[in-house]
Amino acid sequence: MARLCSSTSLLFLLLIPHLLLLPGGVYSSATFTLVNKCEHTVWPGILSNAGIAPLQNTGFTLLKGDSKTINAPSSWAGRFWGRTHCTLDSSAKFSCLTGDCGSGNLECSGSGAAPPATLAEFTLDGSAGFDFFDVSLVDGYNLPMMVVPQGGSGPNCSATGCMVDLNSACPSALKVMSGDQGVACKSACEAFGNAEYCCRGAYGTPDTCTPSAYSKVFKSACPTAYSYAYDDKSSTFTCAGADYLITFCPTPTSTSRKSADAQKPHRNQEDQNSGNPEMVYQGLMDVSSASSSNTCSSIIVLTVSAALRRWLFQLLI
C-alpha cells in the first residue's frame, strides 16, 4: 500500500482548522438557520447556558416567510424559542404573550423564556465530539417547531420536533387563552405544581417520575419531542459536523418524521460528502493503487476544499 503523506503534509492537515478561522478569531462549529413559516410574525429568543458566552443576537424579529442565520462558536450550548403576540407599550417596553423573556426589549440579554414555550436545546461538541439536541415541551408549548440537521453524520442524526398545533388540542386545564383564542399550552408541572408532574422531591428520579396523562397528550402528538423531564430515550438526538435548520410552523403532513425528511434540501453527492467527514475519510482510504504524492495531494485538496467551503459560507451569510 502506498505511503499516504509525509510528516510535513500531515502537520499541514492538522493546522488547517486553525488556519481557517473566522474574522475575530472564532471558528464556527455550527450555524443555525431559523425560518418562520407561520402565518404571523415570530420573535425568536436565544439563551446561552450558564457559563457559556451569549451569541451575538439574543432576540430579533422574524416576519412571515423570513429566515435568519446565526453563527455559533465551538462548544456553545443553549436554547432557541419563538415569542408570539409581541407589542410595544406607550413607554416602548417590549413584551410578548408567549415565550416572553422579561427583558423589556427585543433582545433577551441573558433571560430565558417564561413558560409555556416550545424549546430547541443544543449542546455542541459534547461527548465524543457529538452535538446533542432536542425539542422540549417540558416547559409547555406555544409554537410548532422542527429541528433538521444538515450535512451531519451519526447513528442518531435525524430531525426532531413537534409539527402539531397543540394550542387547539390542549386540555382545557392546561390551555392559555387570549380572549377566545388558545395561544399556548402549559405543562402539568406549570399548571398544577405537583411534585409528581414536576419530577422533584420523592419523584425526582427516572424510576419514580413516570409519564402522566398530560405528558402523554404531548408525546402522542409529538413522538420525538421531550414530553416530561425523563423522556430522554426517544427525545435526544446526536450529530457530528452538522448545521441546523430550525423551522417555526413547519408544514404538517401525516407524520412528523415524514414531514421533517421532506424539509431536508436535496444536495448532490459532492455536497453530501463535504458535510460528512466519515464518508470523505472512508473514500480516501481506498488508495492502494495510487501514488504517495498523488494521494497526499488529494487528501490536502479535499480537506481544504471542505473546510474552505464552510468558511466561505460563514462569510457570505
PDB file of C-alpha atoms in Angstrom:
ATOM      1  CA  MET A   1       0.000   0.000   0.000  1.00  0.00           C
ATOM      2  CA  ALA A   2       1.295   3.468  -0.874  1.00  0.00           C
ATOM      3  CA  ARG A   3       2.535   5.742   1.908  1.00  0.00           C
ATOM      4  CA  LEU A   4      -0.159   8.397   2.343  1.00  0.00           C
ATOM      5  CA  CYS A   5       1.652  11.570   3.356  1.00  0.00           C
ATOM      6  CA  SER A   6       4.918  12.896   4.631  1.00  0.00           C
ATOM      7  CA  SER A   7       5.136  14.198   8.199  1.00  0.00           C
ATOM      8  CA  THR A   8       5.196  17.768   6.832  1.00  0.00           C
ATOM      9  CA  SER A   9       1.979  17.219   4.898  1.00  0.00           C
ATOM     10  CA  LEU A  10       0.290  15.649   7.907  1.00  0.00           C
ATOM     11  CA  LEU A  11       1.277  18.653  10.012  1.00  0.00           C
ATOM     12  CA  PHE A  12      -0.311  20.928   7.388  1.00  0.00           C
ATOM     13  CA  LEU A  13      -3.542  18.911   7.588  1.00  0.00           C
ATOM     14  CA  LEU A  14      -3.620  19.273  11.352  1.00  0.00           C
ATOM     15  CA  LEU A  15      -3.157  23.031  11.039  1.00  0.00           C
ATOM     16  CA  ILE A  16      -5.982  23.560   8.501  1.00  0.00           C
ATOM     17  CA  PRO A  17      -8.751  24.082  11.093  1.00  0.00           C
ATOM     18  CA  HIS A  18      -6.590  26.702  12.819  1.00  0.00           C
ATOM     19  CA  LEU A  19      -5.709  28.439   9.565  1.00  0.00           C
ATOM     20  CA  LEU A  20      -9.358  28.841   8.564  1.00  0.00           C
ATOM     21  CA  LEU A  21     -10.510  30.992  11.425  1.00  0.00           C
ATOM     22  CA  LEU A  22     -13.466  33.317  11.068  1.00  0.00           C
ATOM     23  CA  PRO A  23     -12.924  37.073  11.445  1.00  0.00           C
ATOM     24  CA  GLY A  24     -12.355  37.849  15.097  1.00  0.00           C
ATOM     25  CA  GLY A  25     -10.529  34.551  15.667  1.00  0.00           C
ATOM     26  CA  VAL A  26     -13.602  32.384  16.396  1.00  0.00           C
ATOM     27  CA  TYR A  27     -14.074  29.173  14.441  1.00  0.00           C
ATOM     28  CA  SER A  28     -17.761  28.499  13.968  1.00  0.00           C
ATOM     29  CA  SER A  29     -18.669  24.915  14.776  1.00  0.00           C
ATOM     30  CA  ALA A  30     -22.276  25.230  13.608  1.00  0.00           C
ATOM     31  CA  THR A  31     -24.789  27.567  12.045  1.00  0.00           C
ATOM     32  CA  PHE A  32     -28.445  27.763  12.986  1.00  0.00           C
ATOM     33  CA  THR A  33     -30.886  28.911  10.312  1.00  0.00           C
ATOM     34  CA  LEU A  34     -34.234  29.984  11.748  1.00  0.00           C
ATOM     35  CA  VAL A  35     -37.177  30.035   9.337  1.00  0.00           C
ATOM     36  CA  ASN A  36     -40.655  31.400  10.006  1.00  0.00           C
ATOM     37  CA  LYS A  37     -43.373  29.515   8.122  1.00  0.00           C
ATOM     38  CA  CYS A  38     -46.125  30.726  10.438  1.00  0.00           C
ATOM     39  CA  GLU A  39     -48.915  32.946   9.189  1.00  0.00           C
ATOM     40  CA  HIS A  40     -47.760  35.596  11.655  1.00  0.00           C
ATOM     41  CA  THR A  41     -44.576  37.226  12.928  1.00  0.00           C
ATOM     42  CA  VAL A  42     -42.403  35.308  15.398  1.00  0.00           C
ATOM     43  CA  TRP A  43     -39.811  36.907  17.659  1.00  0.00           C
ATOM     44  CA  PRO A  44     -37.118  34.251  18.348  1.00  0.00           C
ATOM     45  CA  GLY A  45     -35.272  34.351  21.640  1.00  0.00           C
ATOM     46  CA  ILE A  46     -31.854  32.815  22.358  1.00  0.00           C
ATOM     47  CA  LEU A  47     -30.342  31.940  25.732  1.00  0.00           C
ATOM     48  CA  SER A  48     -26.863  30.515  26.302  1.00  0.00           C
ATOM     49  CA  ASN A  49     -26.416  28.035  29.134  1.00  0.00           C
ATOM     50  CA  ALA A  50     -24.807  29.139  32.397  1.00  0.00           C
ATOM     51  CA  GLY A  51     -21.100  29.809  31.928  1.00  0.00           C
ATOM     52  CA  ILE A  52     -21.425  29.998  28.114  1.00  0.00           C
ATOM     53  CA  ALA A  53     -20.864  33.320  26.337  1.00  0.00           C
ATOM     54  CA  PRO A  54     -24.014  34.747  24.706  1.00  0.00           C
ATOM     55  CA  LEU A  55     -24.376  34.731  20.939  1.00  0.00           C
ATOM     56  CA  GLN A  56     -24.255  37.988  19.022  1.00  0.00           C
ATOM     57  CA  ASN A  57     -28.067  38.040  18.794  1.00  0.00           C
ATOM     58  CA  THR A  58     -30.292  37.100  21.704  1.00  0.00           C
ATOM     59  CA  GLY A  59     -33.591  38.198  20.191  1.00  0.00           C
ATOM     60  CA  PHE A  60     -34.905  39.509  16.876  1.00  0.00           C
ATOM     61  CA  THR A  61     -37.963  39.818  14.633  1.00  0.00           C
ATOM     62  CA  LEU A  62     -38.753  37.155  12.040  1.00  0.00           C
ATOM     63  CA  LEU A  63     -41.561  38.151   9.688  1.00  0.00           C
ATOM     64  CA  LYS A  64     -43.710  35.589   7.915  1.00  0.00           C
ATOM     65  CA  GLY A  65     -41.538  33.776   5.344  1.00  0.00           C
ATOM     66  CA  ASP A  66     -38.275  35.286   6.580  1.00  0.00           C
ATOM     67  CA  SER A  67     -35.160  33.484   7.769  1.00  0.00           C
ATOM     68  CA  LYS A  68     -32.032  34.374   9.707  1.00  0.00           C
ATOM     69  CA  THR A  69     -28.745  32.501  10.166  1.00  0.00           C
ATOM     70  CA  ILE A  70     -26.877  32.565  13.467  1.00  0.00           C
ATOM     71  CA  ASN A  71     -23.231  31.502  13.852  1.00  0.00           C
ATOM     72  CA  ALA A  72     -22.370  29.557  16.998  1.00  0.00           C
ATOM     73  CA  PRO A  73     -18.793  29.122  18.260  1.00  0.00           C
ATOM     74  CA  SER A  74     -17.265  25.824  19.246  1.00  0.00           C
ATOM     75  CA  SER A  75     -18.765  24.152  22.323  1.00  0.00           C
ATOM     76  CA  TRP A  76     -21.716  26.559  22.519  1.00  0.00           C
ATOM     77  CA  ALA A  77     -24.753  25.334  24.447  1.00  0.00           C
ATOM     78  CA  GLY A  78     -28.151  26.941  24.821  1.00  0.00           C
ATOM     79  CA  ARG A  79     -31.704  27.157  23.562  1.00  0.00           C
ATOM     80  CA  PHE A  80     -33.894  28.813  20.929  1.00  0.00           C
ATOM     81  CA  TRP A  81     -37.611  29.519  21.129  1.00  0.00           C
ATOM     82  CA  GLY A  82     -40.258  31.652  19.455  1.00  0.00           C
ATOM     83  CA  ARG A  83     -42.132  34.504  21.132  1.00  0.00           C
ATOM     84  CA  THR A  84     -45.615  35.359  19.892  1.00  0.00           C
ATOM     85  CA  HIS A  85     -48.179  38.171  20.181  1.00  0.00           C
ATOM     86  CA  CYS A  86     -45.494  40.761  20.993  1.00  0.00           C
ATOM     87  CA  THR A  87     -46.113  44.502  21.353  1.00  0.00           C
ATOM     88  CA  LEU A  88     -44.530  47.767  22.417  1.00  0.00           C
ATOM     89  CA  ASP A  89     -46.413  49.757  25.019  1.00  0.00           C
ATOM     90  CA  SER A  90     -46.547  53.546  25.303  1.00  0.00           C
ATOM     91  CA  SER A  91     -43.223  53.569  27.153  1.00  0.00           C
ATOM     92  CA  ALA A  92     -41.558  51.444  24.429  1.00  0.00           C
ATOM     93  CA  LYS A  93     -41.453  48.367  26.657  1.00  0.00           C
ATOM     94  CA  PHE A  94     -41.399  45.190  24.570  1.00  0.00           C
ATOM     95  CA  SER A  95     -43.435  42.212  25.834  1.00  0.00           C
ATOM     96  CA  CYS A  96     -44.996  39.026  24.462  1.00  0.00           C
ATOM     97  CA  LEU A  97     -47.988  36.903  25.424  1.00  0.00           C
ATOM     98  CA  THR A  98     -45.989  33.677  24.989  1.00  0.00           C
ATOM     99  CA  GLY A  99     -42.285  32.953  25.411  1.00  0.00           C
ATOM    100  CA  ASP A 100     -41.595  36.387  26.892  1.00  0.00           C
ATOM    101  CA  CYS A 101     -38.088  36.705  28.346  1.00  0.00           C
ATOM    102  CA  GLY A 102     -38.905  39.664  30.584  1.00  0.00           C
ATOM    103  CA  SER A 103     -36.091  41.914  29.351  1.00  0.00           C
ATOM    104  CA  GLY A 104     -38.482  44.601  28.149  1.00  0.00           C
ATOM    105  CA  ASN A 105     -36.537  44.698  24.875  1.00  0.00           C
ATOM    106  CA  LEU A 106     -36.294  42.799  21.618  1.00  0.00           C
ATOM    107  CA  GLU A 107     -33.014  41.266  22.813  1.00  0.00           C
ATOM    108  CA  CYS A 108     -33.427  38.805  25.679  1.00  0.00           C
ATOM    109  CA  SER A 109     -29.943  39.654  27.019  1.00  0.00           C
ATOM    110  CA  GLY A 110     -29.449  36.599  29.223  1.00  0.00           C
ATOM    111  CA  SER A 111     -33.069  35.930  30.182  1.00  0.00           C
ATOM    112  CA  GLY A 112     -34.956  32.766  29.280  1.00  0.00           C
ATOM    113  CA  ALA A 113     -38.468  32.077  28.083  1.00  0.00           C
ATOM    114  CA  ALA A 114     -41.360  32.287  30.520  1.00  0.00           C
ATOM    115  CA  PRO A 115     -43.281  29.019  30.218  1.00  0.00           C
ATOM    116  CA  PRO A 116     -45.113  27.751  28.347  1.00  0.00           C
ATOM    117  CA  ALA A 117     -42.757  27.737  25.350  1.00  0.00           C
ATOM    118  CA  THR A 118     -41.513  25.196  22.835  1.00  0.00           C
ATOM    119  CA  LEU A 119     -37.716  24.977  23.169  1.00  0.00           C
ATOM    120  CA  ALA A 120     -34.957  23.791  20.823  1.00  0.00           C
ATOM    121  CA  GLU A 121     -31.987  22.864  23.034  1.00  0.00           C
ATOM    122  CA  PHE A 122     -28.406  22.286  21.883  1.00  0.00           C
ATOM    123  CA  THR A 123     -25.020  21.291  23.273  1.00  0.00           C
ATOM    124  CA  LEU A 124     -22.339  21.495  20.588  1.00  0.00           C
ATOM    125  CA  ASP A 125     -19.144  19.428  20.638  1.00  0.00           C
ATOM    126  CA  GLY A 126     -20.258  17.356  23.596  1.00  0.00           C
ATOM    127  CA  SER A 127     -19.323  13.781  24.486  1.00  0.00           C
ATOM    128  CA  ALA A 128     -17.168  12.126  21.774  1.00  0.00           C
ATOM    129  CA  GLY A 129     -17.417  15.339  19.731  1.00  0.00           C
ATOM    130  CA  PHE A 130     -21.142  14.956  19.029  1.00  0.00           C
ATOM    131  CA  ASP A 131     -23.731  17.727  19.149  1.00  0.00           C
ATOM    132  CA  PHE A 132     -26.672  16.849  21.400  1.00  0.00           C
ATOM    133  CA  PHE A 133     -30.048  18.414  20.636  1.00  0.00           C
ATOM    134  CA  ASP A 134     -33.753  18.070  21.336  1.00  0.00           C
ATOM    135  CA  VAL A 135     -37.083  19.849  21.065  1.00  0.00           C
ATOM    136  CA  SER A 136     -38.635  20.129  24.519  1.00  0.00           C
ATOM    137  CA  LEU A 137     -42.233  20.528  25.659  1.00  0.00           C
ATOM    138  CA  VAL A 138     -41.232  20.074  29.314  1.00  0.00           C
ATOM    139  CA  ASP A 139     -41.899  23.801  29.837  1.00  0.00           C
ATOM    140  CA  GLY A 140     -45.082  23.603  27.791  1.00  0.00           C
ATOM    141  CA  TYR A 141     -45.825  24.533  24.178  1.00  0.00           C
ATOM    142  CA  ASN A 142     -46.542  27.681  22.223  1.00  0.00           C
ATOM    143  CA  LEU A 143     -45.477  27.023  18.614  1.00  0.00           C
ATOM    144  CA  PRO A 144     -44.896  24.096  16.275  1.00  0.00           C
ATOM    145  CA  MET A 145     -41.138  23.693  15.767  1.00  0.00           C
ATOM    146  CA  MET A 146     -38.858  21.316  13.877  1.00  0.00           C
ATOM    147  CA  VAL A 147     -35.071  20.933  14.031  1.00  0.00           C
ATOM    148  CA  VAL A 148     -33.464  19.368  10.943  1.00  0.00           C
ATOM    149  CA  PRO A 149     -29.701  18.660  10.955  1.00  0.00           C
ATOM    150  CA  GLN A 150     -27.952  19.408   7.673  1.00  0.00           C
ATOM    151  CA  GLY A 151     -24.705  17.852   6.464  1.00  0.00           C
ATOM    152  CA  GLY A 152     -24.005  15.919   9.660  1.00  0.00           C
ATOM    153  CA  SER A 153     -23.457  12.273  10.468  1.00  0.00           C
ATOM    154  CA  GLY A 154     -24.037   9.883  13.331  1.00  0.00           C
ATOM    155  CA  PRO A 155     -26.227   6.960  14.398  1.00  0.00           C
ATOM    156  CA  ASN A 156     -28.990   9.234  15.702  1.00  0.00           C
ATOM    157  CA  CYS A 157     -28.580  12.270  13.441  1.00  0.00           C
ATOM    158  CA  SER A 158     -32.177  12.919  12.417  1.00  0.00           C
ATOM    159  CA  ALA A 159     -34.916  15.504  12.582  1.00  0.00           C
ATOM    160  CA  THR A 160     -36.980  16.087  15.685  1.00  0.00           C
ATOM    161  CA  GLY A 161     -39.715  18.412  16.845  1.00  0.00           C
ATOM    162  CA  CYS A 162     -43.419  18.991  17.068  1.00  0.00           C
ATOM    163  CA  MET A 163     -45.454  19.823  13.984  1.00  0.00           C
ATOM    164  CA  VAL A 164     -48.888  19.586  15.574  1.00  0.00           C
ATOM    165  CA  ASP A 165     -50.927  22.621  16.657  1.00  0.00           C
ATOM    166  CA  LEU A 166     -51.223  21.697  20.323  1.00  0.00           C
ATOM    167  CA  ASN A 167     -52.873  25.013  21.142  1.00  0.00           C
ATOM    168  CA  SER A 168     -56.108  23.787  19.629  1.00  0.00           C
ATOM    169  CA  ALA A 169     -55.726  20.258  21.053  1.00  0.00           C
ATOM    170  CA  CYS A 170     -54.578  21.393  24.509  1.00  0.00           C
ATOM    171  CA  PRO A 171     -56.520  20.010  27.509  1.00  0.00           C
ATOM    172  CA  SER A 172     -58.665  22.755  28.997  1.00  0.00           C
ATOM    173  CA  ALA A 173     -56.791  22.614  32.329  1.00  0.00           C
ATOM    174  CA  LEU A 174     -53.545  23.493  30.551  1.00  0.00           C
ATOM    175  CA  LYS A 175     -54.777  25.961  27.937  1.00  0.00           C
ATOM    176  CA  VAL A 176     -53.565  29.580  27.947  1.00  0.00           C
ATOM    177  CA  MET A 177     -56.151  31.883  26.440  1.00  0.00           C
ATOM    178  CA  SER A 178     -56.068  35.355  24.949  1.00  0.00           C
ATOM    179  CA  GLY A 179     -59.670  36.366  24.533  1.00  0.00           C
ATOM    180  CA  ASP A 180     -61.298  33.396  22.847  1.00  0.00           C
ATOM    181  CA  GLN A 181     -58.024  32.181  21.283  1.00  0.00           C
ATOM    182  CA  GLY A 182     -55.745  29.491  22.706  1.00  0.00           C
ATOM    183  CA  VAL A 183     -52.187  30.852  22.457  1.00  0.00           C
ATOM    184  CA  ALA A 184     -50.190  28.277  24.442  1.00  0.00           C
ATOM    185  CA  CYS A 185     -50.435  25.008  26.346  1.00  0.00           C
ATOM    186  CA  LYS A 186     -48.941  24.700  29.835  1.00  0.00           C
ATOM    187  CA  SER A 187     -47.123  21.669  31.156  1.00  0.00           C
ATOM    188  CA  ALA A 188     -48.845  19.860  34.020  1.00  0.00           C
ATOM    189  CA  CYS A 189     -45.979  20.986  36.269  1.00  0.00           C
ATOM    190  CA  GLU A 190     -46.621  24.644  35.430  1.00  0.00           C
ATOM    191  CA  ALA A 191     -50.393  24.275  35.715  1.00  0.00           C
ATOM    192  CA  PHE A 192     -50.603  22.325  38.993  1.00  0.00           C
ATOM    193  CA  GLY A 193     -47.158  22.446  40.620  1.00  0.00           C
ATOM    194  CA  ASN A 194     -47.404  18.847  41.887  1.00  0.00           C
ATOM    195  CA  ALA A 195     -44.109  17.075  42.602  1.00  0.00           C
ATOM    196  CA  GLU A 196     -45.197  14.068  40.538  1.00  0.00           C
ATOM    197  CA  TYR A 197     -45.689  16.267  37.470  1.00  0.00           C
ATOM    198  CA  CYS A 198     -42.508  18.287  38.083  1.00  0.00           C
ATOM    199  CA  CYS A 199     -40.279  15.241  38.789  1.00  0.00           C
ATOM    200  CA  ARG A 200     -38.979  16.610  42.075  1.00  0.00           C
ATOM    201  CA  GLY A 201     -38.805  15.521  45.711  1.00  0.00           C
ATOM    202  CA  ALA A 202     -39.895  11.906  46.052  1.00  0.00           C
ATOM    203  CA  TYR A 203     -40.483  11.884  42.288  1.00  0.00           C
ATOM    204  CA  GLY A 204     -37.012  13.144  41.385  1.00  0.00           C
ATOM    205  CA  THR A 205     -35.682  10.008  39.657  1.00  0.00           C
ATOM    206  CA  PRO A 206     -36.490   8.254  36.375  1.00  0.00           C
ATOM    207  CA  ASP A 207     -37.931   5.320  38.336  1.00  0.00           C
ATOM    208  CA  THR A 208     -40.358   7.416  40.380  1.00  0.00           C
ATOM    209  CA  CYS A 209     -41.295  10.075  37.813  1.00  0.00           C
ATOM    210  CA  THR A 210     -43.250   8.444  35.028  1.00  0.00           C
ATOM    211  CA  PRO A 211     -45.353   9.858  32.169  1.00  0.00           C
ATOM    212  CA  SER A 212     -48.603  11.451  33.265  1.00  0.00           C
ATOM    213  CA  ALA A 213     -51.891  11.569  31.409  1.00  0.00           C
ATOM    214  CA  TYR A 214     -50.997  15.142  30.454  1.00  0.00           C
ATOM    215  CA  SER A 215     -47.467  14.431  29.196  1.00  0.00           C
ATOM    216  CA  LYS A 216     -48.867  11.529  27.181  1.00  0.00           C
ATOM    217  CA  VAL A 217     -51.012  14.033  25.261  1.00  0.00           C
ATOM    218  CA  PHE A 218     -47.805  15.821  24.206  1.00  0.00           C
ATOM    219  CA  LYS A 219     -45.985  12.568  23.444  1.00  0.00           C
ATOM    220  CA  SER A 220     -48.801  11.152  21.365  1.00  0.00           C
ATOM    221  CA  ALA A 221     -48.927  14.306  19.237  1.00  0.00           C
ATOM    222  CA  CYS A 222     -45.134  14.792  19.032  1.00  0.00           C
ATOM    223  CA  PRO A 223     -43.374  11.417  19.480  1.00  0.00           C
ATOM    224  CA  THR A 224     -39.796  12.706  19.131  1.00  0.00           C
ATOM    225  CA  ALA A 225     -40.131  15.726  21.439  1.00  0.00           C
ATOM    226  CA  TYR A 226     -39.456  15.751  25.180  1.00  0.00           C
ATOM    227  CA  SER A 227     -42.794  15.441  26.946  1.00  0.00           C
ATOM    228  CA  TYR A 228     -41.558  15.322  30.566  1.00  0.00           C
ATOM    229  CA  ALA A 229     -38.230  15.549  32.405  1.00  0.00           C
ATOM    230  CA  TYR A 230     -37.067  11.934  31.984  1.00  0.00           C
ATOM    231  CA  ASP A 231     -38.174  11.425  28.397  1.00  0.00           C
ATOM    232  CA  ASP A 232     -34.545  11.019  27.233  1.00  0.00           C
ATOM    233  CA  LYS A 233     -34.524   7.734  25.325  1.00  0.00           C
ATOM    234  CA  SER A 234     -36.807   8.800  22.480  1.00  0.00           C
ATOM    235  CA  SER A 235     -36.098  12.518  22.514  1.00  0.00           C
ATOM    236  CA  THR A 236     -32.321  13.161  22.492  1.00  0.00           C
ATOM    237  CA  PHE A 237     -30.516  13.294  19.143  1.00  0.00           C
ATOM    238  CA  THR A 238     -26.826  13.478  18.209  1.00  0.00           C
ATOM    239  CA  CYS A 239     -24.882  14.659  15.177  1.00  0.00           C
ATOM    240  CA  ALA A 240     -21.281  15.357  14.238  1.00  0.00           C
ATOM    241  CA  GLY A 241     -20.396  18.137  11.793  1.00  0.00           C
ATOM    242  CA  ALA A 242     -23.950  19.382  11.256  1.00  0.00           C
ATOM    243  CA  ASP A 243     -25.601  22.740  10.800  1.00  0.00           C
ATOM    244  CA  TYR A 244     -29.215  23.081  11.903  1.00  0.00           C
ATOM    245  CA  LEU A 245     -32.447  24.294  10.324  1.00  0.00           C
ATOM    246  CA  ILE A 246     -34.994  25.430  12.930  1.00  0.00           C
ATOM    247  CA  THR A 247     -38.446  25.960  11.444  1.00  0.00           C
ATOM    248  CA  PHE A 248     -41.366  27.591  13.212  1.00  0.00           C
ATOM    249  CA  CYS A 249     -44.744  26.263  11.987  1.00  0.00           C
ATOM    250  CA  PRO A 250     -43.391  23.685   9.526  1.00  0.00           C
ATOM    251  CA  THR A 251     -45.947  22.414   7.043  1.00  0.00           C
ATOM    252  CA  PRO A 252     -47.677  19.428   8.676  1.00  0.00           C
ATOM    253  CA  THR A 253     -48.165  16.097   6.927  1.00  0.00           C
ATOM    254  CA  SER A 254     -49.312  12.664   8.028  1.00  0.00           C
ATOM    255  CA  THR A 255     -46.351  12.113  10.348  1.00  0.00           C
ATOM    256  CA  SER A 256     -43.797  14.403  11.905  1.00  0.00           C
ATOM    257  CA  ARG A 257     -40.853  12.318  10.706  1.00  0.00           C
ATOM    258  CA  LYS A 258     -42.034  12.190   7.101  1.00  0.00           C
ATOM    259  CA  SER A 259     -42.520  15.949   7.085  1.00  0.00           C
ATOM    260  CA  ALA A 260     -39.105  16.532   8.640  1.00  0.00           C
ATOM    261  CA  ASP A 261     -37.455  14.387   5.976  1.00  0.00           C
ATOM    262  CA  ALA A 262     -39.306  16.336   3.295  1.00  0.00           C
ATOM    263  CA  GLN A 263     -37.764  19.575   4.561  1.00  0.00           C
ATOM    264  CA  LYS A 264     -34.218  18.329   4.001  1.00  0.00           C
ATOM    265  CA  PRO A 265     -32.796  20.034   0.906  1.00  0.00           C
ATOM    266  CA  HIS A 266     -31.662  17.858  -1.983  1.00  0.00           C
ATOM    267  CA  ARG A 267     -27.901  18.002  -2.397  1.00  0.00           C
ATOM    268  CA  ASN A 268     -25.530  16.408  -4.866  1.00  0.00           C
ATOM    269  CA  GLN A 269     -23.048  13.721  -3.831  1.00  0.00           C
ATOM    270  CA  GLU A 270     -20.142  16.159  -3.583  1.00  0.00           C
ATOM    271  CA  ASP A 271     -22.036  18.329  -1.098  1.00  0.00           C
ATOM    272  CA  GLN A 272     -23.089  15.291   0.921  1.00  0.00           C
ATOM    273  CA  ASN A 273     -19.519  14.094   1.185  1.00  0.00           C
ATOM    274  CA  SER A 274     -18.169  17.531   2.066  1.00  0.00           C
ATOM    275  CA  GLY A 275     -20.534  17.695   5.032  1.00  0.00           C
ATOM    276  CA  ASN A 276     -19.762  14.156   6.202  1.00  0.00           C
ATOM    277  CA  PRO A 277     -16.137  13.743   7.373  1.00  0.00           C
ATOM    278  CA  GLU A 278     -16.612   9.997   7.837  1.00  0.00           C
ATOM    279  CA  MET A 279     -17.619   9.494   4.199  1.00  0.00           C
ATOM    280  CA  VAL A 280     -14.671  11.563   2.931  1.00  0.00           C
ATOM    281  CA  TYR A 281     -12.269   9.663   5.185  1.00  0.00           C
ATOM    282  CA  GLN A 282     -13.503   6.254   4.042  1.00  0.00           C
ATOM    283  CA  GLY A 283     -13.244   7.237   0.393  1.00  0.00           C
ATOM    284  CA  LEU A 284      -9.682   8.450   0.780  1.00  0.00           C
ATOM    285  CA  MET A 285      -8.532   5.251   2.450  1.00  0.00           C
ATOM    286  CA  ASP A 286      -9.092   3.274  -0.752  1.00  0.00           C
ATOM    287  CA  VAL A 287      -5.723   4.261  -2.209  1.00  0.00           C
ATOM    288  CA  SER A 288      -3.779   1.030  -2.636  1.00  0.00           C
ATOM    289  CA  SER A 289      -3.206   1.711  -6.345  1.00  0.00           C
ATOM    290  CA  ALA A 290      -2.440   5.437  -6.039  1.00  0.00           C
ATOM    291  CA  SER A 291       0.993   7.007  -5.796  1.00  0.00           C
ATOM    292  CA  SER A 292       2.086   8.514  -2.497  1.00  0.00           C
ATOM    293  CA  SER A 293       2.360  12.061  -3.843  1.00  0.00           C
ATOM    294  CA  ASN A 294      -0.967  11.987  -5.686  1.00  0.00           C
ATOM    295  CA  THR A 295      -2.756  10.508  -2.687  1.00  0.00           C
ATOM    296  CA  CYS A 296      -1.351  13.094  -0.320  1.00  0.00           C
ATOM    297  CA  SER A 297      -2.292  15.912  -2.716  1.00  0.00           C
ATOM    298  CA  SER A 298      -5.834  14.563  -2.990  1.00  0.00           C
ATOM    299  CA  ILE A 299      -6.243  14.455   0.778  1.00  0.00           C
ATOM    300  CA  ILE A 300      -4.992  18.015   1.176  1.00  0.00           C
ATOM    301  CA  VAL A 301      -7.139  19.362  -1.667  1.00  0.00           C
ATOM    302  CA  LEU A 302     -10.322  17.667  -0.376  1.00  0.00           C
ATOM    303  CA  THR A 303      -9.668  18.677   3.201  1.00  0.00           C
ATOM    304  CA  VAL A 304      -9.007  22.307   2.282  1.00  0.00           C
ATOM    305  CA  SER A 305     -11.989  22.294  -0.088  1.00  0.00           C
ATOM    306  CA  ALA A 306     -14.443  21.080   2.561  1.00  0.00           C
ATOM    307  CA  ALA A 307     -13.130  23.467   5.200  1.00  0.00           C
ATOM    308  CA  LEU A 308     -12.933  26.396   2.775  1.00  0.00           C
ATOM    309  CA  ARG A 309     -16.499  25.933   1.571  1.00  0.00           C
ATOM    310  CA  ARG A 310     -17.687  26.083   5.165  1.00  0.00           C
ATOM    311  CA  TRP A 311     -15.556  29.156   5.888  1.00  0.00           C
ATOM    312  CA  LEU A 312     -16.794  30.979   2.772  1.00  0.00           C
ATOM    313  CA  PHE A 313     -20.389  30.111   3.666  1.00  0.00           C
ATOM    314  CA  GLN A 314     -19.899  31.743   7.060  1.00  0.00           C
ATOM    315  CA  LEU A 315     -18.517  34.912   5.438  1.00  0.00           C
ATOM    316  CA  LEU A 316     -21.400  35.218   2.991  1.00  0.00           C
ATOM    317  CA  ILE A 317     -24.295  34.968   5.475  1.00  0.00           C
TER     318      ILE A 317
END
